[in-house]
PDB file of C-alpha atoms in Angstrom:
ATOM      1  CA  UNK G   1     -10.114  -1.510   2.432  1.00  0.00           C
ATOM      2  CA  UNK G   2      -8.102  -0.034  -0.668  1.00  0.00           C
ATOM      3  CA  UNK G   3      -5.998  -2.592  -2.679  1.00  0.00           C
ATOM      4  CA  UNK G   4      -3.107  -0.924  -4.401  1.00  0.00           C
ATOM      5  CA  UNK G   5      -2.194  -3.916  -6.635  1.00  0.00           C
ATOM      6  CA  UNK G   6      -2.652  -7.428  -6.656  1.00  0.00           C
ATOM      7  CA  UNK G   7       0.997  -8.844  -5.891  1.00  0.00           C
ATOM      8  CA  UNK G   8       0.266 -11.671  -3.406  1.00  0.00           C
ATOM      9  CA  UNK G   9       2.237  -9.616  -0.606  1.00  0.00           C
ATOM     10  CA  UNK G  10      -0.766  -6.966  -0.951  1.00  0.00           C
ATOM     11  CA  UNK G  11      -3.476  -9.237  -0.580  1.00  0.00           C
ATOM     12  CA  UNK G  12      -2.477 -12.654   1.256  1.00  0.00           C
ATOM     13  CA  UNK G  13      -4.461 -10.854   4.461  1.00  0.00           C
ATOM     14  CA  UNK G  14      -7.881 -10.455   2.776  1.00  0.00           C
ATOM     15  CA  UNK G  15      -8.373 -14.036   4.265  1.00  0.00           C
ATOM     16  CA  UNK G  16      -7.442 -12.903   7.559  1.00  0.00           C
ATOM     17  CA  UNK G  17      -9.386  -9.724   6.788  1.00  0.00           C
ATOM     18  CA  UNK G  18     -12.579 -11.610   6.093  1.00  0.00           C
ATOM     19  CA  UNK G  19     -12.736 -14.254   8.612  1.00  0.00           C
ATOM     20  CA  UNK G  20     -10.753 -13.338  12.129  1.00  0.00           C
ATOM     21  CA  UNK G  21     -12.751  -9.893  12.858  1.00  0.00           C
ATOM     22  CA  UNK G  22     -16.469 -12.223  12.044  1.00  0.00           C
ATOM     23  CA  UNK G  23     -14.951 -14.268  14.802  1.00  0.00           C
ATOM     24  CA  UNK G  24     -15.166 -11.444  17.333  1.00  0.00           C
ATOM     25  CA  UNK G  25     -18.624 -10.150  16.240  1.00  0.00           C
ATOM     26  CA  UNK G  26     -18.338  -8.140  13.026  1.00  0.00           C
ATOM     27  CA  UNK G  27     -21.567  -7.506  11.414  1.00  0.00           C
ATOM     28  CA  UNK G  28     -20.093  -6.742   8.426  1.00  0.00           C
ATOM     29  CA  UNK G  29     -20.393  -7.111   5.493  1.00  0.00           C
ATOM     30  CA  UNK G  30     -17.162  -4.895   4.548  1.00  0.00           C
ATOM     31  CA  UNK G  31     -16.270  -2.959   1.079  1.00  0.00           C
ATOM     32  CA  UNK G  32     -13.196  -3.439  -0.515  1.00  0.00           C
ATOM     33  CA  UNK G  33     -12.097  -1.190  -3.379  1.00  0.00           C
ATOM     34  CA  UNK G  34      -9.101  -2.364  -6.271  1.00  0.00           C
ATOM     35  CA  UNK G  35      -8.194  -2.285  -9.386  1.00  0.00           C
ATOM     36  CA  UNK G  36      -9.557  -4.868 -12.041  1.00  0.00           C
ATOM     37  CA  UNK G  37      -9.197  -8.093 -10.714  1.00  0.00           C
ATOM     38  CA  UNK G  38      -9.852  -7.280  -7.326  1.00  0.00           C
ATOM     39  CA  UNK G  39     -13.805  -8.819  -7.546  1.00  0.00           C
ATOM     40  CA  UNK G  40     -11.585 -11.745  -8.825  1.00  0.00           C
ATOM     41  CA  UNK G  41      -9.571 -12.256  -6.058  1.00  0.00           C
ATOM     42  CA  UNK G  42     -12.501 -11.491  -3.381  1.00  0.00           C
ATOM     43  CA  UNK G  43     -15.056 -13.815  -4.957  1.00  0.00           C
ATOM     44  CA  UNK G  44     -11.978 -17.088  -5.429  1.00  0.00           C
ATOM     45  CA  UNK G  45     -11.000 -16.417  -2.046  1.00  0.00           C
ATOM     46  CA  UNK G  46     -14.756 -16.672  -0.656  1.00  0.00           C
ATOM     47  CA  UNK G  47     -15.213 -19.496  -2.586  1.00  0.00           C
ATOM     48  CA  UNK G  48     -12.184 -21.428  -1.439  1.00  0.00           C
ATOM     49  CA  UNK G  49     -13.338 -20.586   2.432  1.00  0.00           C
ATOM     50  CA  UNK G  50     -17.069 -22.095   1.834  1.00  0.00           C
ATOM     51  CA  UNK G  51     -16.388 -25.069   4.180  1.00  0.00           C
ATOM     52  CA  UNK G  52     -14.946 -23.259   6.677  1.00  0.00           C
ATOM     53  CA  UNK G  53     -17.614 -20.168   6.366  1.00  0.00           C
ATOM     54  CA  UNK G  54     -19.915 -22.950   6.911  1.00  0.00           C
ATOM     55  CA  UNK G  55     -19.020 -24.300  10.052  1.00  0.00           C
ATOM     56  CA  UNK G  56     -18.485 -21.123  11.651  1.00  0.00           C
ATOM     57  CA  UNK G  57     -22.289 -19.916  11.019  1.00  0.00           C
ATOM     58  CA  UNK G  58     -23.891 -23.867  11.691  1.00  0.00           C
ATOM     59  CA  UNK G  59     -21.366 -25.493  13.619  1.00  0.00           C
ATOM     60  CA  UNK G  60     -20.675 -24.697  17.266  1.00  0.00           C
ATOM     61  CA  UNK G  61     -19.183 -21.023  16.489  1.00  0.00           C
ATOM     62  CA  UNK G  62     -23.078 -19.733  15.590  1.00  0.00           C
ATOM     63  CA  UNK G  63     -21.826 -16.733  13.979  1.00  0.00           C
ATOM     64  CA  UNK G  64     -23.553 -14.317  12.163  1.00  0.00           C
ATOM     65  CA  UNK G  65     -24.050 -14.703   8.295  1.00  0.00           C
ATOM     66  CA  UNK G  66     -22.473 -11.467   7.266  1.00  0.00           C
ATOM     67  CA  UNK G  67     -19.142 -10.363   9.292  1.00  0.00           C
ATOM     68  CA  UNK G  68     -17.357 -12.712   6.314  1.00  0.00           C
ATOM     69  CA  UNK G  69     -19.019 -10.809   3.344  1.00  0.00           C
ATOM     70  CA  UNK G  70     -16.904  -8.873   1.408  1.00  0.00           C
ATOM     71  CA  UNK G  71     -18.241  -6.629  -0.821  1.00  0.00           C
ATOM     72  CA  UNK G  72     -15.639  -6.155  -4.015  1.00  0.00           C
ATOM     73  CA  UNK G  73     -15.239  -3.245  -6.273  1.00  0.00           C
ATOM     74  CA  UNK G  74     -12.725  -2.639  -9.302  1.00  0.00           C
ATOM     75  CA  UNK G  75     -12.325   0.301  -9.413  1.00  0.00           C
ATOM     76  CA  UNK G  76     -10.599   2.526 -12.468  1.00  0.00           C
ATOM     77  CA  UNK G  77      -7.991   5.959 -11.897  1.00  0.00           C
ATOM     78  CA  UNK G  78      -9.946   8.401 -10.239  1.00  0.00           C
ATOM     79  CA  UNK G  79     -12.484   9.696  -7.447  1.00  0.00           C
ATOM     80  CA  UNK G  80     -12.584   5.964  -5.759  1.00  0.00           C
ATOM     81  CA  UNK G  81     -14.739   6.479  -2.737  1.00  0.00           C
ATOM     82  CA  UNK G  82     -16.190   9.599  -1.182  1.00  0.00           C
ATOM     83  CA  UNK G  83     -18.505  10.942   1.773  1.00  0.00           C
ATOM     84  CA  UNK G  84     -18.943  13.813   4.243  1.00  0.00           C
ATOM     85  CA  UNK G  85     -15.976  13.335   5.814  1.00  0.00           C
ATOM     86  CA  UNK G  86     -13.272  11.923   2.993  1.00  0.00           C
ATOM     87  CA  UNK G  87     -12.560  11.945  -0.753  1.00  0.00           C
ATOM     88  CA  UNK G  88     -10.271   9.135  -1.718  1.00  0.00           C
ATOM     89  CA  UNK G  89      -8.483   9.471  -5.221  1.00  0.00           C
ATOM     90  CA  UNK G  90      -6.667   6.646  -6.881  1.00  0.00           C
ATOM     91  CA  UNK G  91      -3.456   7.735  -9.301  1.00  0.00           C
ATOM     92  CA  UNK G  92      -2.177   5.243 -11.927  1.00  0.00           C
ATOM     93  CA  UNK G  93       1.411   4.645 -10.684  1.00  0.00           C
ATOM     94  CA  UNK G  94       4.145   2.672 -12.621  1.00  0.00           C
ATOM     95  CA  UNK G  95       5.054  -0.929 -10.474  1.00  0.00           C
ATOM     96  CA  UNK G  96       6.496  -3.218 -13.598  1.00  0.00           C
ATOM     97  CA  UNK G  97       4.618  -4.647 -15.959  1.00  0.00           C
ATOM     98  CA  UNK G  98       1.147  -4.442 -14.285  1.00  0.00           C
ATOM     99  CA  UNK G  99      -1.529  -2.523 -15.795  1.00  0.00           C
ATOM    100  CA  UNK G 100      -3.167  -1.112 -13.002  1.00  0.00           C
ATOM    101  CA  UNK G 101      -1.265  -0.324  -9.642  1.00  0.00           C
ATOM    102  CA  UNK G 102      -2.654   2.818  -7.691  1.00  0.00           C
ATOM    103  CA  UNK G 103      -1.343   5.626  -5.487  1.00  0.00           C
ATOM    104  CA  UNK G 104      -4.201   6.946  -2.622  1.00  0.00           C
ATOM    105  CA  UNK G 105      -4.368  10.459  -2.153  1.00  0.00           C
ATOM    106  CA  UNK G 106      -7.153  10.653   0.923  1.00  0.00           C
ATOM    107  CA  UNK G 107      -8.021  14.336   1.811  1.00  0.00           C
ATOM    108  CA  UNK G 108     -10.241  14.666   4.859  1.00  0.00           C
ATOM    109  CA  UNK G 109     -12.672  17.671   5.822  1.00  0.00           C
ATOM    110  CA  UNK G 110     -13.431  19.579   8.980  1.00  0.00           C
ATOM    111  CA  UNK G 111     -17.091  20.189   9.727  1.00  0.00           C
ATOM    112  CA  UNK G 112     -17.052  23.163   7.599  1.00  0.00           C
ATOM    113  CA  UNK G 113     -15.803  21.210   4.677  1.00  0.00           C
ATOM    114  CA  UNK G 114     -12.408  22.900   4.781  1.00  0.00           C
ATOM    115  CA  UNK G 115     -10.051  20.633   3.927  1.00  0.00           C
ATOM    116  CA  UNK G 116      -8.237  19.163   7.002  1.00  0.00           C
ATOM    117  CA  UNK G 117      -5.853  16.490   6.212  1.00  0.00           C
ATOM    118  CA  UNK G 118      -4.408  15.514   2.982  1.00  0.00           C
ATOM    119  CA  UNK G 119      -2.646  12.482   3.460  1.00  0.00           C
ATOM    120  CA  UNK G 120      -1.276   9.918   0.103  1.00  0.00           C
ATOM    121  CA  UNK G 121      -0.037   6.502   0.257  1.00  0.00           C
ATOM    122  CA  UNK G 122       2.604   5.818  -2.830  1.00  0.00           C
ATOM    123  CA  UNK G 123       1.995   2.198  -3.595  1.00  0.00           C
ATOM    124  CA  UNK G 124       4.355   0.352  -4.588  1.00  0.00           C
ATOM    125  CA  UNK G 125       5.925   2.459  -7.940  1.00  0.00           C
ATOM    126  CA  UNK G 126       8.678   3.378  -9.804  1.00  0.00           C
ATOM    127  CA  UNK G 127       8.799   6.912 -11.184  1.00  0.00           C
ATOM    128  CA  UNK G 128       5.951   8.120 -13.141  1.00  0.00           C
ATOM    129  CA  UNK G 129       4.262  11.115 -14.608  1.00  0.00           C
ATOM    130  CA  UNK G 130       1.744  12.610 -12.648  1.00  0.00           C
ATOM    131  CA  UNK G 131       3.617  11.281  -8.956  1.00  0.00           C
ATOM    132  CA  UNK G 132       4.288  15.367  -8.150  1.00  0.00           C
ATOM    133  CA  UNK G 133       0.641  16.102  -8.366  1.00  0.00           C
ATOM    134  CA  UNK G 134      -0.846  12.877  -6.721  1.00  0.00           C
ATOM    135  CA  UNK G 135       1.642  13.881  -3.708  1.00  0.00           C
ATOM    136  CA  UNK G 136       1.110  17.651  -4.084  1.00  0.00           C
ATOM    137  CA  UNK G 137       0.359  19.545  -0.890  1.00  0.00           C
ATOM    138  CA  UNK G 138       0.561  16.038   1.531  1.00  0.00           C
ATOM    139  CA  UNK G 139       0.527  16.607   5.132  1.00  0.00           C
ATOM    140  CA  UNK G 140       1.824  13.047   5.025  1.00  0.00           C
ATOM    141  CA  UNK G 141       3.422  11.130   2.376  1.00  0.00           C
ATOM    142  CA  UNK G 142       3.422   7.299   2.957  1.00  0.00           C
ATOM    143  CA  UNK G 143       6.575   6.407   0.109  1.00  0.00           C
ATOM    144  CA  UNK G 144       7.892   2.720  -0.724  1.00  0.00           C
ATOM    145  CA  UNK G 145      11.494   2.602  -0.753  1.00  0.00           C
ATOM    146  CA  UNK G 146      14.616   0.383  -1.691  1.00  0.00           C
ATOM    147  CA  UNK G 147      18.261   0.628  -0.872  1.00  0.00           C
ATOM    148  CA  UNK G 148      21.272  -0.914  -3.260  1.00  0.00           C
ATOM    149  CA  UNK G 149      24.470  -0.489  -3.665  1.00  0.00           C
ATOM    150  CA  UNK G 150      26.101  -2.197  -6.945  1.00  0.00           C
ATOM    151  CA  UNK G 151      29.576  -2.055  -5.229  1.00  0.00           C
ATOM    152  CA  UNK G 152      29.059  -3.779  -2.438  1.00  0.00           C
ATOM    153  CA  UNK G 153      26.008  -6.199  -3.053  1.00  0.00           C
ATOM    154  CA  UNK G 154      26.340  -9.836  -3.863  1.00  0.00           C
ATOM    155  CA  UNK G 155      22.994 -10.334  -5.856  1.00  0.00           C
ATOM    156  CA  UNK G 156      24.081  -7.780  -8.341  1.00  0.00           C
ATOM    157  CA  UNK G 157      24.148 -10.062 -11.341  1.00  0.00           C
ATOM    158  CA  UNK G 158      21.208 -12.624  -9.939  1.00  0.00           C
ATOM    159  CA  UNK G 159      18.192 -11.491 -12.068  1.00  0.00           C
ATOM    160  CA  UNK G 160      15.615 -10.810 -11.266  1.00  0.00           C
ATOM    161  CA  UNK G 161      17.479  -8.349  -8.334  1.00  0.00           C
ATOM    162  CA  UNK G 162      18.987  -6.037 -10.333  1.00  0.00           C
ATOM    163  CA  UNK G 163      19.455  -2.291 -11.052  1.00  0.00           C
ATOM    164  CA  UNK G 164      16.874  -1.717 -14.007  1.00  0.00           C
ATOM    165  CA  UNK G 165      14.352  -4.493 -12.349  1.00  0.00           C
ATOM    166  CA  UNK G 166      14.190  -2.773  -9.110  1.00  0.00           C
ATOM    167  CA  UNK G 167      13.900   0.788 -11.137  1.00  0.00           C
ATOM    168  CA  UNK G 168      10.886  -0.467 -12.998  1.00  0.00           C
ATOM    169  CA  UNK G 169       9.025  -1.642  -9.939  1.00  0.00           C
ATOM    170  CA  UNK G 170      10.020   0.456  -7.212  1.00  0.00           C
ATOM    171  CA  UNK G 171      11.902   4.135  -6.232  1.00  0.00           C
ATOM    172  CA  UNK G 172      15.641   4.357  -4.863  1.00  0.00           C
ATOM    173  CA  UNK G 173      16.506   6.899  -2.092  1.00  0.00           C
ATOM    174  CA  UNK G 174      18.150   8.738  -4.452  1.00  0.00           C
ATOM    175  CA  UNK G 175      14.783   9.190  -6.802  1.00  0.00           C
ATOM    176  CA  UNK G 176      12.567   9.393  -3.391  1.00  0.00           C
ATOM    177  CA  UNK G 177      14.816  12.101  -2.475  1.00  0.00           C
ATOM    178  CA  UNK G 178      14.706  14.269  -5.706  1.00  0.00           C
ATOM    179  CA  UNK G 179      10.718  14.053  -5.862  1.00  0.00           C
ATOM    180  CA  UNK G 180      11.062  15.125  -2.472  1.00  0.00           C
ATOM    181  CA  UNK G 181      12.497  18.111  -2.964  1.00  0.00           C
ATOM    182  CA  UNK G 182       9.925  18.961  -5.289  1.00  0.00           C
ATOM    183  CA  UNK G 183       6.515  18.406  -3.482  1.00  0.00           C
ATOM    184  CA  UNK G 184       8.004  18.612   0.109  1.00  0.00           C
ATOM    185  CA  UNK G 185       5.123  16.942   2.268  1.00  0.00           C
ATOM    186  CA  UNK G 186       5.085  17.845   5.903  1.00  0.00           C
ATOM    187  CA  UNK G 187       6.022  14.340   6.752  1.00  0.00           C
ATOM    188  CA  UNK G 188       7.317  11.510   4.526  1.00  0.00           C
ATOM    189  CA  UNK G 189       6.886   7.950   6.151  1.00  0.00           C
ATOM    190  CA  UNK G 190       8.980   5.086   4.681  1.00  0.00           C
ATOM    191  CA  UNK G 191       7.418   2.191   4.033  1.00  0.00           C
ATOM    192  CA  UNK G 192       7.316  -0.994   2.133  1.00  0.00           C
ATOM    193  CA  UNK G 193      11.742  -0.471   2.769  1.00  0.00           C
ATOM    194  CA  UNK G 194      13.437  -2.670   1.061  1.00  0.00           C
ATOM    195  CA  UNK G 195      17.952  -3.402   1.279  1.00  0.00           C
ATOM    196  CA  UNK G 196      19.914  -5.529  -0.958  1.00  0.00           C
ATOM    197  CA  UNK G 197      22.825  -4.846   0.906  1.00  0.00           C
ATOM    198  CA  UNK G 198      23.102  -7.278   3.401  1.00  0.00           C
ATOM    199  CA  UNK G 199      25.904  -5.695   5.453  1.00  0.00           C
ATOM    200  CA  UNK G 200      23.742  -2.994   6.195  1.00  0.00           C
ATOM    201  CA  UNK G 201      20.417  -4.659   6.330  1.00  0.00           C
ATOM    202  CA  UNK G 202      19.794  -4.296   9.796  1.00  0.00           C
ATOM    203  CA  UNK G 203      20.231  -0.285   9.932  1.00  0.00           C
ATOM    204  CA  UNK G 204      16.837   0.423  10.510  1.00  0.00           C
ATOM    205  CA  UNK G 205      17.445   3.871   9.527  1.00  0.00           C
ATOM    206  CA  UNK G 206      19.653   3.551   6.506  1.00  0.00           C
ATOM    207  CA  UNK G 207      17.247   4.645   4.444  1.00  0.00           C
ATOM    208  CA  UNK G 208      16.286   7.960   6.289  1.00  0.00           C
ATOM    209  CA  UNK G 209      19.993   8.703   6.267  1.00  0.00           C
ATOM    210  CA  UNK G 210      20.455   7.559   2.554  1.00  0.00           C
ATOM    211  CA  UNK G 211      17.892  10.750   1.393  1.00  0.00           C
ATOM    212  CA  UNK G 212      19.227  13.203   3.570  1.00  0.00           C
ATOM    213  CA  UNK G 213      22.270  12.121   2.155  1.00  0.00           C
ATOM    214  CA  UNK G 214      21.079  12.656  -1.283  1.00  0.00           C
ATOM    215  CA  UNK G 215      20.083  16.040  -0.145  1.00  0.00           C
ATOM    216  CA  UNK G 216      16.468  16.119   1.116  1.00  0.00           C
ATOM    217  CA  UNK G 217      16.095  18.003   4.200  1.00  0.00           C
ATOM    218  CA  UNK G 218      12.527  17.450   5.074  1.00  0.00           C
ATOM    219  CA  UNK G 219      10.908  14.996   7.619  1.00  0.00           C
ATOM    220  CA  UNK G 220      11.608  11.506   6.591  1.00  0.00           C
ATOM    221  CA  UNK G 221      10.903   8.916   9.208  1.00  0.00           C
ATOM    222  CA  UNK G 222      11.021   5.244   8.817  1.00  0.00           C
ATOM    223  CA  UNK G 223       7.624   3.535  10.230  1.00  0.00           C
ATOM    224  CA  UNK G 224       7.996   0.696  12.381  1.00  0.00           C
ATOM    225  CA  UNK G 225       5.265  -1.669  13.363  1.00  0.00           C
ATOM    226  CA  UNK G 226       2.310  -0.314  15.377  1.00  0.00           C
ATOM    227  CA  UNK G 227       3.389   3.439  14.887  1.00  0.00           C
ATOM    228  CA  UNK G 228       0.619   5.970  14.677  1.00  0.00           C
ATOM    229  CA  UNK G 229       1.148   9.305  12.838  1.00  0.00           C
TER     230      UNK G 229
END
């Protein structure tokens, strides 16, 4: 598992990540890879489970006593993880004020060690130097998005959703769309989609339609639950 930051909407499932698979037989243990912090957050959230870790391994459950373990690893910019079969990069994005929040660029090999898939998952970011060459050459581009519209949105002037918060944290349509025509994966899957606009909040394509609008022409596709690419 690859953390890309440590806002609580990135990792309030490690405690469904640790326990519910040991339930149904994991061996485990697992390794999970993030920046600085992350062997913070693993070794709390173990700690604040001990009871219940308990119980399952001496109570009636009789599980095993390593489908919970987690095995935590901060990890800096850089080659993150690598084996015969995938080299997994992690690019210092821009998300706020945090001082490390990653982009994954994961390029996968064919038995020859050609390189077979190239696929890179954004994080959440604003714009940054050095996003062109993390997403360089992507078969499939996995991008955070957000939709607003000053004009017609309500929360304009309720901090903290505003204009210049949601540009230092995250990338418009309108920015997604002019680093798209720049590095032009094969496929770019919206994710992480975000509208302030509530009239239009329930166009589940809005934001597909927002970057062709803004004059991308590429594949843009926005992921829905349980979709497999």
């Amino acid at each position: 598992l690859f953390l890309t930051h440590l806002h609580f909407d990135h990792t309030e499932g490690l405690s469904e990540f640790m326990l519910a698979p040991w339930i149904y037989f994991r061996e485990g243990p697992v390794q999970v890879y993030g920046p600085p912090g992350t062997e913070d957050v693993v070794r709390h959230l173990t700690e604040a489970y001990t009871k219940d870790i308990d119980l399952q391994m001496f109570g009636l459950e009789q599980l095993n006593a390593t489908g919970y373990v987690i095995k935590a690893k901060n990890v800096l910019p850089g080659e993150v993880y690598k084996d015969n079969n995938v080299r997994i990069t992690a690019y210092q994005n821009h998300h706020g004020t945090w001082d490390y929040t990653y982009a994954y660029r994961v390029v996968t090999s064919k038995p020859d060690g050609t390189v077979d898939r190239t696929i890179v998952l954004s994080g959440d970011t604003s714009l940054y130097d050095g996003m062109e060459d993390a997403y360089a050459g992507a078969d499939i581009l996995f991008h955070e998005a957000y939709s607003y519209d000053p004009k017609t949105n309500p929360y304009d002037a309720k901090a903290p959703v505003t204009v210049s918060y949601m540009n230092a944290f995250h990338t418009s349509t309108e920015q997604l769309a002019g680093v798209l025509k720049k590095v032009n994966p094969k496929v770019t899957v919206l994710y992480h989609y975000v509208t302030f606009t509530p009239a239009n909040a329930t166009d589940q394509e809005r934001g597909v339609k927002e970057i062709k609008l803004f004059g991308y022409g590429g594949v843009v596709i926005q992921s829905q639950d349980a979709d497999i690419f």
